Tab-separated table of C-alpha atoms in Angstrom:
chain	number	residue	atom	x	y	z
A	1	MET	CA	-5.653	69.512	181.632
A	2	ASP	CA	-7.189	72.274	179.546
A	3	THR	CA	-8.169	72.108	175.926
A	4	GLY	CA	-5.183	74.097	174.660
A	5	THR	CA	-2.682	71.696	176.142
A	6	VAL	CA	-4.361	68.678	174.565
A	7	VAL	CA	-4.345	70.333	171.152
A	8	GLY	CA	-0.635	71.146	171.480
A	9	ILE	CA	0.295	67.553	172.313
A	10	ALA	CA	-1.745	66.286	169.382
A	11	LEU	CA	-0.097	68.697	167.004
A	12	ALA	CA	3.316	67.714	168.298
A	13	ILE	CA	2.547	64.020	167.778
A	14	LEU	CA	1.269	64.769	164.281
A	15	VAL	CA	4.403	66.718	163.429
A	16	VAL	CA	6.632	63.882	164.689
A	17	ALA	CA	4.640	61.345	162.675
A	18	VAL	CA	4.882	63.429	159.501
A	19	VAL	CA	8.620	63.932	159.963
A	20	ALA	CA	9.120	60.242	160.623
A	21	TYR	CA	7.090	59.336	157.562
A	22	LEU	CA	9.119	61.677	155.401
A	23	LEU	CA	12.364	60.331	156.777
A	24	LEU	CA	11.327	56.740	156.205
A	25	ARG	CA	10.144	57.478	152.683
A	26	GLY	CA	13.415	59.177	151.867
A	27	LYS	CA	15.376	56.120	152.976
A	28	GLY	CA	13.142	53.819	150.901
A	29	ASP	CA	13.758	55.863	147.772
A	30	ALA	CA	17.513	55.827	148.351
A	31	LEU	CA	17.768	52.015	148.446
A	32	PRO	CA	17.702	51.567	144.649
A	33	GLU	CA	20.346	54.272	144.377
A	34	GLU	CA	22.723	52.408	146.705
A	35	THR	CA	22.880	49.238	144.546
A	36	PRO	CA	24.235	50.771	141.287
A	37	PRO	CA	27.638	51.571	142.817
A	38	LYS	CA	28.052	47.838	143.439
A	39	LYS	CA	27.242	46.955	139.794
A	40	PRO	CA	30.482	48.328	138.296
A	41	GLU	CA	32.386	45.860	140.505
A	42	ALA	CA	30.583	42.870	138.890
A	43	GLU	CA	30.495	44.236	135.348
A	44	PRO	CA	34.182	43.732	134.541
A	45	ALA	CA	33.895	40.010	135.383
A	46	ALA	CA	30.492	39.553	133.717
A	47	LYS	CA	30.002	38.899	130.020
A	48	PRO	CA	27.772	41.247	127.902
A	49	THR	CA	24.994	38.697	127.919
A	50	GLN	CA	25.120	38.479	131.678
A	51	LYS	CA	24.896	42.308	131.950
A	52	LYS	CA	21.656	42.354	129.933
A	53	VAL	CA	20.173	39.763	132.206
A	54	ALA	CA	21.145	41.914	135.200
A	55	GLU	CA	19.500	45.034	133.661
A	56	LYS	CA	16.236	43.181	133.011
A	57	ALA	CA	16.107	42.226	136.659
A	58	ALA	CA	15.099	45.764	137.722
A	59	LYS	CA	13.611	44.649	140.977
A	60	PRO	CA	14.048	45.633	144.618
A	61	PRO	CA	16.805	44.147	146.696
A	62	ALA	CA	15.544	40.595	146.306
A	63	GLY	CA	15.939	40.845	142.539
A	64	ALA	CA	19.420	42.253	142.941
A	65	ALA	CA	20.310	39.459	145.303
A	66	GLU	CA	19.177	36.896	142.721
A	67	ALA	CA	21.293	38.541	140.033
A	68	ARG	CA	24.497	38.233	142.065
A	69	PRO	CA	24.875	34.404	141.991
A	70	GLU	CA	24.934	34.430	138.186
A	71	PRO	CA	28.398	36.013	137.966
A	72	ALA	CA	29.549	33.392	140.432
A	73	LYS	CA	28.106	30.635	138.158
A	74	ALA	CA	29.788	32.254	135.207
A	75	GLU	CA	33.055	32.196	137.094
A	76	GLU	CA	32.534	28.501	137.832
A	77	LYS	CA	31.945	27.868	134.142
A	78	LYS	CA	35.060	29.834	133.337
A	79	GLU	CA	37.046	27.717	135.746
A	80	ALA	CA	35.542	24.535	134.311
A	81	ALA	CA	36.180	25.592	130.730
A	82	PRO	CA	39.977	25.496	130.986
A	83	ALA	CA	39.724	22.001	132.498
A	84	GLU	CA	37.698	20.869	129.466
A	85	VAL	CA	40.219	22.443	127.147
A	86	GLU	CA	43.151	20.922	129.044
A	87	ALA	CA	41.662	17.433	128.986
A	88	PRO	CA	42.320	16.861	125.275
A	89	ALA	CA	45.776	18.341	125.764
A	90	ALA	CA	46.431	15.769	128.452
A	91	GLU	CA	45.236	12.957	126.143
A	92	ALA	CA	47.302	14.176	123.215
A	93	PRO	CA	50.654	13.139	124.694
A	94	ASP	CA	49.250	9.627	125.262
A	95	GLU	CA	48.331	9.354	121.594
A	96	VAL	CA	51.726	10.658	120.563
A	97	ALA	CA	53.449	8.257	122.946
A	98	GLU	CA	51.711	5.294	121.315
A	99	GLU	CA	53.238	6.008	117.904
A	100	PRO	CA	56.883	5.491	118.919
A	101	VAL	CA	55.934	2.152	120.513
A	102	ALA	CA	54.500	0.979	117.192
A	103	GLU	CA	57.643	2.164	115.435
A	104	GLU	CA	59.867	0.251	117.879
A	105	GLU	CA	57.854	-2.933	117.425
A	106	ALA	CA	57.994	-2.785	113.636
A	107	PRO	CA	61.674	-3.778	113.330
A	108	GLU	CA	61.071	-6.746	115.640
A	109	ALA	CA	58.472	-8.084	113.212
A	110	GLU	CA	61.116	-8.197	110.482
A	111	GLU	CA	63.335	-10.561	112.543
A	112	PRO	CA	66.376	-10.162	110.335
A	113	THR	CA	68.535	-12.373	112.553
A	114	GLU	CA	66.338	-15.409	111.907
A	115	ARG	CA	66.880	-15.403	108.173
A	116	GLY	CA	69.491	-18.038	107.418
A	117	PRO	CA	72.454	-18.880	109.653
A	118	SER	CA	72.670	-16.315	112.423
A	119	GLU	CA	75.245	-15.478	115.052
A	120	GLU	CA	72.852	-16.910	117.615
A	121	ASP	CA	72.765	-20.266	115.782
A	122	VAL	CA	76.546	-20.350	115.540
A	123	LYS	CA	76.871	-19.474	119.216
A	124	ALA	CA	74.486	-22.271	120.223
A	125	LEU	CA	76.377	-24.792	118.114
A	126	LYS	CA	79.716	-23.631	119.505
A	127	LYS	CA	78.383	-24.326	122.981
A	128	GLY	CA	77.182	-27.777	121.946
A	129	LEU	CA	80.489	-28.485	120.213
A	130	ALA	CA	82.569	-27.333	123.181
A	131	SER	CA	84.227	-30.728	123.628
A	132	THR	CA	85.103	-30.994	119.942
A	133	ARG	CA	86.437	-27.447	119.814
A	134	GLY	CA	88.356	-28.098	123.001
A	135	GLY	CA	89.876	-31.158	121.329
A	136	PHE	CA	91.213	-31.042	117.814
A	137	ILE	CA	90.340	-27.374	117.162
A	138	ALA	CA	92.363	-26.360	120.213
A	139	ARG	CA	95.223	-28.539	119.021
A	140	LEU	CA	95.145	-26.853	115.620
A	141	ALA	CA	95.308	-23.464	117.316
A	142	LYS	CA	98.357	-24.577	119.316
A	143	LEU	CA	100.108	-25.652	116.119
A	144	PHE	CA	99.818	-22.146	114.723
A	145	GLY	CA	100.932	-20.699	118.038
A	146	LYS	CA	104.163	-22.712	118.032
A	147	LYS	CA	105.032	-22.194	114.400
A	148	LYS	CA	104.155	-19.068	112.494
A	149	GLU	CA	105.532	-20.161	109.118
A	150	ILE	CA	103.147	-22.097	106.854
A	151	ASP	CA	105.208	-24.917	105.334
A	152	PRO	CA	104.780	-28.614	104.363
A	153	GLU	CA	105.884	-29.727	107.830
A	154	LEU	CA	103.070	-27.713	109.425
A	155	LEU	CA	100.562	-29.199	106.992
A	156	ASP	CA	101.662	-32.720	107.972
A	157	GLU	CA	101.054	-31.866	111.614
A	158	ILE	CA	97.599	-30.556	110.691
A	159	GLN	CA	96.827	-33.884	109.025
A	160	GLU	CA	97.770	-35.765	112.201
A	161	VAL	CA	95.356	-33.629	114.205
A	162	LEU	CA	92.558	-34.241	111.707
A	163	ILE	CA	93.100	-38.011	111.864
A	164	THR	CA	92.971	-38.016	115.672
A	165	ALA	CA	89.653	-36.150	115.417
A	166	ASP	CA	88.348	-39.234	113.580
A	167	ILE	CA	87.800	-37.384	110.355
A	168	GLY	CA	89.333	-40.461	108.815
A	169	VAL	CA	92.551	-41.123	106.931
A	170	LYS	CA	90.946	-40.882	103.498
A	171	THR	CA	89.227	-37.570	104.186
A	172	SER	CA	92.249	-36.124	106.004
A	173	GLU	CA	94.485	-36.910	103.019
A	174	LYS	CA	92.003	-35.220	100.704
A	175	ILE	CA	92.000	-32.066	102.833
A	176	LEU	CA	95.808	-32.112	103.090
A	177	GLU	CA	96.238	-32.352	99.314
A	178	ARG	CA	93.937	-29.387	98.836
A	179	LEU	CA	95.892	-27.356	101.413
A	180	LYS	CA	99.160	-28.146	99.650
A	181	GLU	CA	97.707	-26.950	96.353
A	182	ARG	CA	96.704	-23.686	98.004
A	183	MET	CA	100.158	-23.310	99.534
A	184	ASN	CA	101.832	-23.868	96.166
A	185	ASN	CA	99.580	-21.173	94.717
A	186	ASP	CA	100.594	-18.750	97.483
A	187	GLN	CA	97.117	-18.888	99.019
A	188	LEU	CA	98.277	-19.931	102.496
A	189	GLY	CA	100.426	-17.013	103.539
A	190	ASP	CA	99.321	-16.824	107.159
A	191	GLU	CA	97.275	-18.463	109.896
A	192	ASP	CA	94.025	-16.710	108.966
A	193	GLN	CA	94.226	-18.075	105.436
A	194	VAL	CA	94.698	-21.605	106.778
A	195	TRP	CA	91.587	-21.347	108.963
A	196	LYS	CA	89.668	-20.001	106.002
A	197	ALA	CA	90.929	-22.837	103.804
A	198	LEU	CA	89.872	-25.454	106.394
A	199	ARG	CA	86.358	-24.006	106.472
A	200	GLN	CA	86.136	-23.976	102.700
A	201	GLU	CA	87.316	-27.584	102.391
A	202	ALA	CA	84.827	-28.717	105.049
A	203	ARG	CA	82.033	-26.898	103.229
A	204	GLY	CA	83.094	-28.531	99.984
A	205	ILE	CA	82.709	-31.993	101.558
A	206	LEU	CA	79.360	-31.307	103.251
A	207	ASP	CA	77.872	-29.541	100.224
A	208	ALA	CA	78.985	-32.111	97.662
A	209	PRO	CA	76.323	-33.347	95.187
A	210	GLY	CA	74.055	-35.939	96.781
A	211	THR	CA	74.846	-34.878	100.333
A	212	ALA	CA	72.550	-31.856	100.590
A	213	SER	CA	71.121	-31.670	104.095
A	214	GLY	CA	68.490	-29.571	105.796
A	215	GLY	CA	66.407	-31.961	107.851
A	216	VAL	CA	64.330	-34.990	107.153
A	217	TYR	CA	62.081	-34.647	104.090
A	218	ARG	CA	59.839	-31.634	104.555
A	219	LYS	CA	56.660	-33.090	103.105
A	220	PRO	CA	55.936	-36.688	102.115
A	221	ALA	CA	54.791	-37.390	98.577
A	222	GLN	CA	51.715	-39.057	100.072
A	223	THR	CA	50.376	-39.370	103.586
A	224	PRO	CA	51.257	-40.901	105.851
A	225	GLY	CA	54.950	-40.203	105.519
A	226	VAL	CA	56.930	-43.088	106.967
A	227	ILE	CA	60.329	-42.772	108.640
A	228	LEU	CA	62.178	-45.915	109.682
A	229	VAL	CA	64.820	-45.179	112.321
A	230	VAL	CA	67.692	-47.663	112.387
A	231	GLY	CA	70.954	-48.026	114.256
A	232	VAL	CA	72.744	-50.149	116.847
A	233	ASN	CA	71.725	-50.209	120.504
A	234	GLY	CA	72.747	-47.245	122.597
A	235	VAL	CA	73.186	-44.640	119.856
A	236	GLY	CA	70.076	-42.658	120.878
A	237	LYS	CA	67.458	-43.943	118.423
A	238	THR	CA	64.459	-43.742	120.753
A	239	THR	CA	65.392	-40.288	122.036
A	240	THR	CA	65.856	-39.059	118.475
A	241	ILE	CA	62.415	-40.439	117.555
A	242	GLY	CA	60.795	-38.628	120.491
A	243	LYS	CA	62.435	-35.310	119.640
A	244	LEU	CA	61.539	-35.658	115.971
A	245	ALA	CA	57.912	-36.451	116.858
A	246	SER	CA	57.806	-33.375	119.067
A	247	ARG	CA	59.029	-31.247	116.162
A	248	PHE	CA	56.296	-32.541	113.838
A	249	GLN	CA	53.608	-32.165	116.513
A	250	ASP	CA	54.634	-28.533	117.020
A	251	GLU	CA	54.048	-28.038	113.296
A	252	GLY	CA	50.467	-29.235	113.763
A	253	LYS	CA	51.027	-32.690	112.288
A	254	LYS	CA	49.510	-35.907	113.610
A	255	VAL	CA	52.190	-38.473	114.388
A	256	ILE	CA	51.956	-42.178	115.241
A	257	LEU	CA	54.920	-43.979	116.773
A	258	ALA	CA	55.670	-47.641	116.120
A	259	ALA	CA	57.521	-49.535	118.840
A	260	GLY	CA	59.359	-51.921	116.542
A	261	ASP	CA	62.210	-52.657	118.963
A	262	THR	CA	60.275	-55.559	120.468
A	263	PHE	CA	63.369	-57.399	121.708
A	264	ARG	CA	64.086	-54.737	124.325
A	265	ALA	CA	61.280	-53.984	126.775
A	266	ALA	CA	62.990	-50.820	127.949
A	267	ALA	CA	62.886	-49.427	124.399
A	268	VAL	CA	59.113	-49.899	124.229
A	269	LEU	CA	58.594	-48.264	127.637
A	270	GLN	CA	60.842	-45.361	126.674
A	271	LEU	CA	58.898	-44.798	123.463
A	272	GLU	CA	55.622	-44.860	125.392
A	273	VAL	CA	56.976	-42.173	127.717
A	274	TRP	CA	57.812	-40.022	124.694
A	275	GLY	CA	54.360	-40.707	123.256
A	276	ARG	CA	52.661	-39.400	126.405
A	277	ARG	CA	55.002	-36.440	126.586
A	278	VAL	CA	54.470	-35.405	122.983
A	279	GLY	CA	50.840	-36.503	122.653
A	280	CYS	CA	51.289	-39.270	120.062
A	281	ASP	CA	49.647	-42.677	119.829
A	282	VAL	CA	52.106	-45.557	120.188
A	283	VAL	CA	51.473	-48.875	118.430
A	284	LYS	CA	53.219	-51.767	120.159
A	285	GLY	CA	53.089	-55.560	120.180
A	286	LYS	CA	53.805	-58.249	122.725
A	287	ASP	CA	57.282	-58.904	124.022
A	288	ARG	CA	59.485	-60.293	121.237
A	289	ALA	CA	56.683	-59.851	118.739
A	290	ASP	CA	57.603	-59.648	115.080
A	291	PRO	CA	58.896	-56.050	114.565
A	292	ALA	CA	57.686	-56.085	110.950
A	293	SER	CA	54.098	-56.817	112.016
A	294	VAL	CA	54.110	-53.988	114.601
A	295	ILE	CA	55.255	-51.464	112.017
A	296	PHE	CA	52.779	-52.855	109.482
A	297	ASP	CA	49.904	-52.297	111.982
A	298	ALA	CA	51.119	-48.773	112.770
A	299	ILE	CA	51.064	-47.798	109.096
A	300	LYS	CA	47.571	-49.252	108.642
A	301	LYS	CA	46.365	-47.293	111.670
A	302	ALA	CA	47.910	-44.099	110.292
A	303	ARG	CA	46.180	-44.599	106.924
A	304	ASP	CA	42.816	-45.240	108.592
A	305	GLU	CA	43.095	-42.213	110.890
A	306	GLY	CA	44.613	-39.815	108.373
A	307	ALA	CA	47.861	-39.313	110.295
A	308	ASP	CA	50.632	-37.279	108.704
A	309	TYR	CA	53.636	-39.296	109.847
A	310	VAL	CA	54.636	-42.704	111.160
A	311	ILE	CA	57.998	-42.822	112.911
A	312	ALA	CA	59.078	-46.408	113.521
A	313	ASP	CA	61.691	-47.601	115.958
A	314	THR	CA	63.555	-50.762	114.959
A	315	ALA	CA	65.580	-53.240	116.964
A	316	GLY	CA	69.145	-52.160	117.688
A	317	ARG	CA	71.025	-54.191	115.170
A	318	LEU	CA	74.449	-55.552	115.859
A	319	HIS	CA	75.816	-54.729	112.433
A	320	THR	CA	78.278	-57.636	112.486
A	321	LYS	CA	75.413	-60.181	112.641
A	322	THR	CA	74.220	-60.991	109.131
A	323	ASN	CA	70.932	-62.570	110.225
A	324	LEU	CA	69.909	-59.469	112.132
A	325	MET	CA	70.610	-57.247	109.142
A	326	GLU	CA	68.498	-59.584	107.029
A	327	GLU	CA	65.651	-59.170	109.494
A	328	LEU	CA	65.969	-55.401	109.094
A	329	LYS	CA	65.487	-55.831	105.360
A	330	LYS	CA	62.282	-57.714	106.152
A	331	VAL	CA	61.045	-54.756	108.221
A	332	VAL	CA	61.579	-52.426	105.265
A	333	ARG	CA	59.710	-54.753	102.910
A	334	SER	CA	56.796	-55.088	105.339
A	335	ALA	CA	56.530	-51.320	105.762
A	336	GLU	CA	56.508	-50.765	102.005
A	337	LYS	CA	53.841	-53.438	101.600
A	338	ALA	CA	51.561	-51.681	104.122
A	339	LEU	CA	52.329	-48.312	102.546
A	340	GLU	CA	51.992	-49.619	98.970
A	341	ARG	CA	55.034	-47.570	97.983
A	342	PRO	CA	58.639	-47.069	99.157
A	343	VAL	CA	59.124	-45.578	102.601
A	344	ASP	CA	59.949	-41.888	102.628
A	345	GLU	CA	63.015	-41.996	104.850
A	346	ILE	CA	65.399	-44.480	106.422
A	347	LEU	CA	67.222	-42.476	109.057
A	348	LEU	CA	70.440	-43.979	110.405
A	349	VAL	CA	71.316	-42.804	113.912
A	350	LEU	CA	75.039	-42.790	114.722
A	351	ASP	CA	76.809	-42.017	117.982
A	352	SER	CA	79.575	-39.504	117.259
A	353	THR	CA	81.558	-40.600	120.318
A	354	THR	CA	82.337	-43.921	118.609
A	355	GLY	CA	84.474	-42.169	116.009
A	356	GLN	CA	85.726	-44.489	113.265
A	357	ASN	CA	83.257	-47.165	114.363
A	358	ALA	CA	80.419	-44.833	113.319
A	359	ILE	CA	81.910	-44.640	109.822
A	360	GLN	CA	82.022	-48.448	109.652
A	361	GLN	CA	78.419	-48.744	110.861
A	362	ALA	CA	77.283	-46.360	108.157
A	363	GLN	CA	78.907	-48.556	105.518
A	364	LEU	CA	77.319	-51.802	106.744
A	365	PHE	CA	73.824	-50.337	107.111
A	366	LYS	CA	74.134	-48.702	103.727
A	367	ASP	CA	75.081	-52.072	102.190
A	368	ALA	CA	72.000	-53.751	103.731
A	369	ILE	CA	69.276	-51.152	103.183
A	370	ASP	CA	68.717	-47.910	101.333
A	371	VAL	CA	69.771	-45.409	104.031
A	372	SER	CA	68.663	-41.931	103.020
A	373	GLY	CA	70.060	-39.767	105.808
A	374	ILE	CA	71.932	-39.624	109.094
A	375	ALA	CA	71.235	-38.256	112.556
A	376	LEU	CA	74.519	-37.780	114.424
A	377	THR	CA	74.007	-37.770	118.195
A	378	LYS	CA	76.056	-36.846	121.286
A	379	LEU	CA	78.192	-34.205	119.603
A	380	ASP	CA	78.148	-32.291	122.888
A	381	GLY	CA	80.086	-35.029	124.668
A	382	THR	CA	82.943	-35.859	122.299
A	383	ALA	CA	86.160	-34.409	120.998
A	384	LYS	CA	85.632	-36.362	117.779
A	385	GLY	CA	83.042	-34.173	116.065
A	386	GLY	CA	85.121	-34.250	112.907
A	387	VAL	CA	83.694	-37.710	112.237
A	388	ILE	CA	80.820	-35.981	110.464
A	389	LEU	CA	83.209	-35.051	107.617
A	390	GLY	CA	84.444	-38.627	107.270
A	391	ILE	CA	80.902	-40.080	107.162
A	392	VAL	CA	79.688	-37.679	104.497
A	393	ASP	CA	82.884	-37.868	102.449
A	394	GLU	CA	83.219	-41.653	102.443
A	395	HIS	CA	79.539	-42.614	102.114
A	396	GLY	CA	77.940	-39.666	100.337
A	397	LEU	CA	75.090	-39.627	102.869
A	398	PRO	CA	73.516	-36.356	103.963
A	399	VAL	CA	73.414	-35.486	107.651
A	400	HIS	CA	69.864	-34.433	108.498
A	401	PHE	CA	70.145	-33.843	112.242
A	402	VAL	CA	72.793	-33.356	114.908
A	403	GLY	CA	72.247	-33.842	118.624
A	404	ILE	CA	74.059	-31.338	120.847
A	405	GLY	CA	72.212	-31.807	124.149
A	406	GLU	CA	69.426	-33.466	126.088
A	407	ARG	CA	66.660	-30.936	125.425
A	408	VAL	CA	64.102	-31.412	122.646
A	409	GLU	CA	65.403	-28.334	120.831
A	410	ASP	CA	68.951	-29.724	120.978
A	411	LEU	CA	68.127	-32.031	118.076
A	412	ARG	CA	69.016	-29.479	115.423
A	413	THR	CA	68.426	-29.514	111.714
A	414	PHE	CA	71.864	-29.810	110.206
A	415	ASP	CA	72.999	-26.745	108.295
A	416	ALA	CA	76.445	-27.066	106.749
A	417	PRO	CA	77.445	-23.354	106.727
A	418	THR	CA	76.423	-22.846	110.356
A	419	PHE	CA	78.050	-26.098	111.484
A	420	VAL	CA	81.351	-25.366	109.722
A	421	GLU	CA	81.461	-21.827	111.093
A	422	ALA	CA	80.839	-23.089	114.633
A	423	LEU	CA	83.363	-25.934	114.360
A	424	PHE	CA	86.218	-24.253	112.477
A	425	ALA	CA	85.917	-20.695	113.754
A	426	LYS	CA	89.337	-19.388	114.699
A	427	PRO	CA	89.634	-19.636	118.502
A	428	ASP	CA	91.239	-16.183	118.982
A	429	ASP	CA	90.472	-15.165	122.580
A	430	GLU	CA	88.217	-18.121	123.330
A	431	THR	CA	89.210	-20.274	126.264
A	432	LEU	CA	89.549	-23.828	124.981
A	433	ALA	CA	90.482	-26.909	126.886
A	434	ALA	CA	93.874	-28.352	126.208
């Protein structure tokens, strides 16, 4: 190969190298010019502050690549921001929803139905007095159904019904005389007025001076308060004592029971069962121990321990036996000696199913001791609930409690308005037994 050929090849290679260099350089300079067209696409989504950051990053492709994730982060923040704003909005309805609940609960706190005699109380008593209402109240309703005219003959028939309900002859005659006075004064024009008059006369008997009821004394003058429970066997004395003790315990009072019916082992065992059930101490003696001494010990124990009440059972007295009634007087004297003052209450328990016999028992017990109040039991099982009017009218004794069932709460504080409304409510559409 000659020298000229070699020089030509070298020149050709040099030319190719120069051209390639120029071409490569031109492409390198164009790279920064290719990125700006992509910037306008990101600018609309980017905030002004993000644009300044992008302008400061005037670097080759790597710098541009680093600037691109920032708009994406900004978009993520934008997407997160509405969630943060929506969160309080989601909580707001919960806060608003809580306010109506408070408003709905407020009326319940007022408990308007529990102030005084309520429809619920009357309804409960009506249920307990179902037998009584199905007896003489149903018979009264039938009288009005057969004869629409209110005349003396109808009033005589009403008196017969009242007597059969064991209201008693004396009390029935008093009610009849009052009804006749109303009729003569044109105050008994229709059946509704007669029902109203019966309720008013019953209220007049139960609310008479000296017969105010409302439960056994609310607070003793001094502690312990002592209640002697008396009555013949089988009237429900021990059960009444247990229910009364439960009531006082629920009020936070400390109660001690005295098993003074020492002549009947079953009575002592029954009282012990009530003591365990209610949580009361029971003071008892040996079989046929002196009842007065047992009650004396119970009162001493109550004074030493700071108890609030002593409720003492006594032997079921056969009221026709003078010696047994004398022994009951001894019990009262012994209790007052231990207490160093008169007892607070002598509660006579009467079985309403015995009718006129209950009225007689009240008289004999009242003659022997200073009876201060009556608990009338078993009203749920008799058609002779009217006996309560005869007892109060003839003896002037207040009724403190009425028993209308077996449950503890079925020993109810006697309330004359509620009782009269439940007993003498006009039957109307009620289904009453014949």
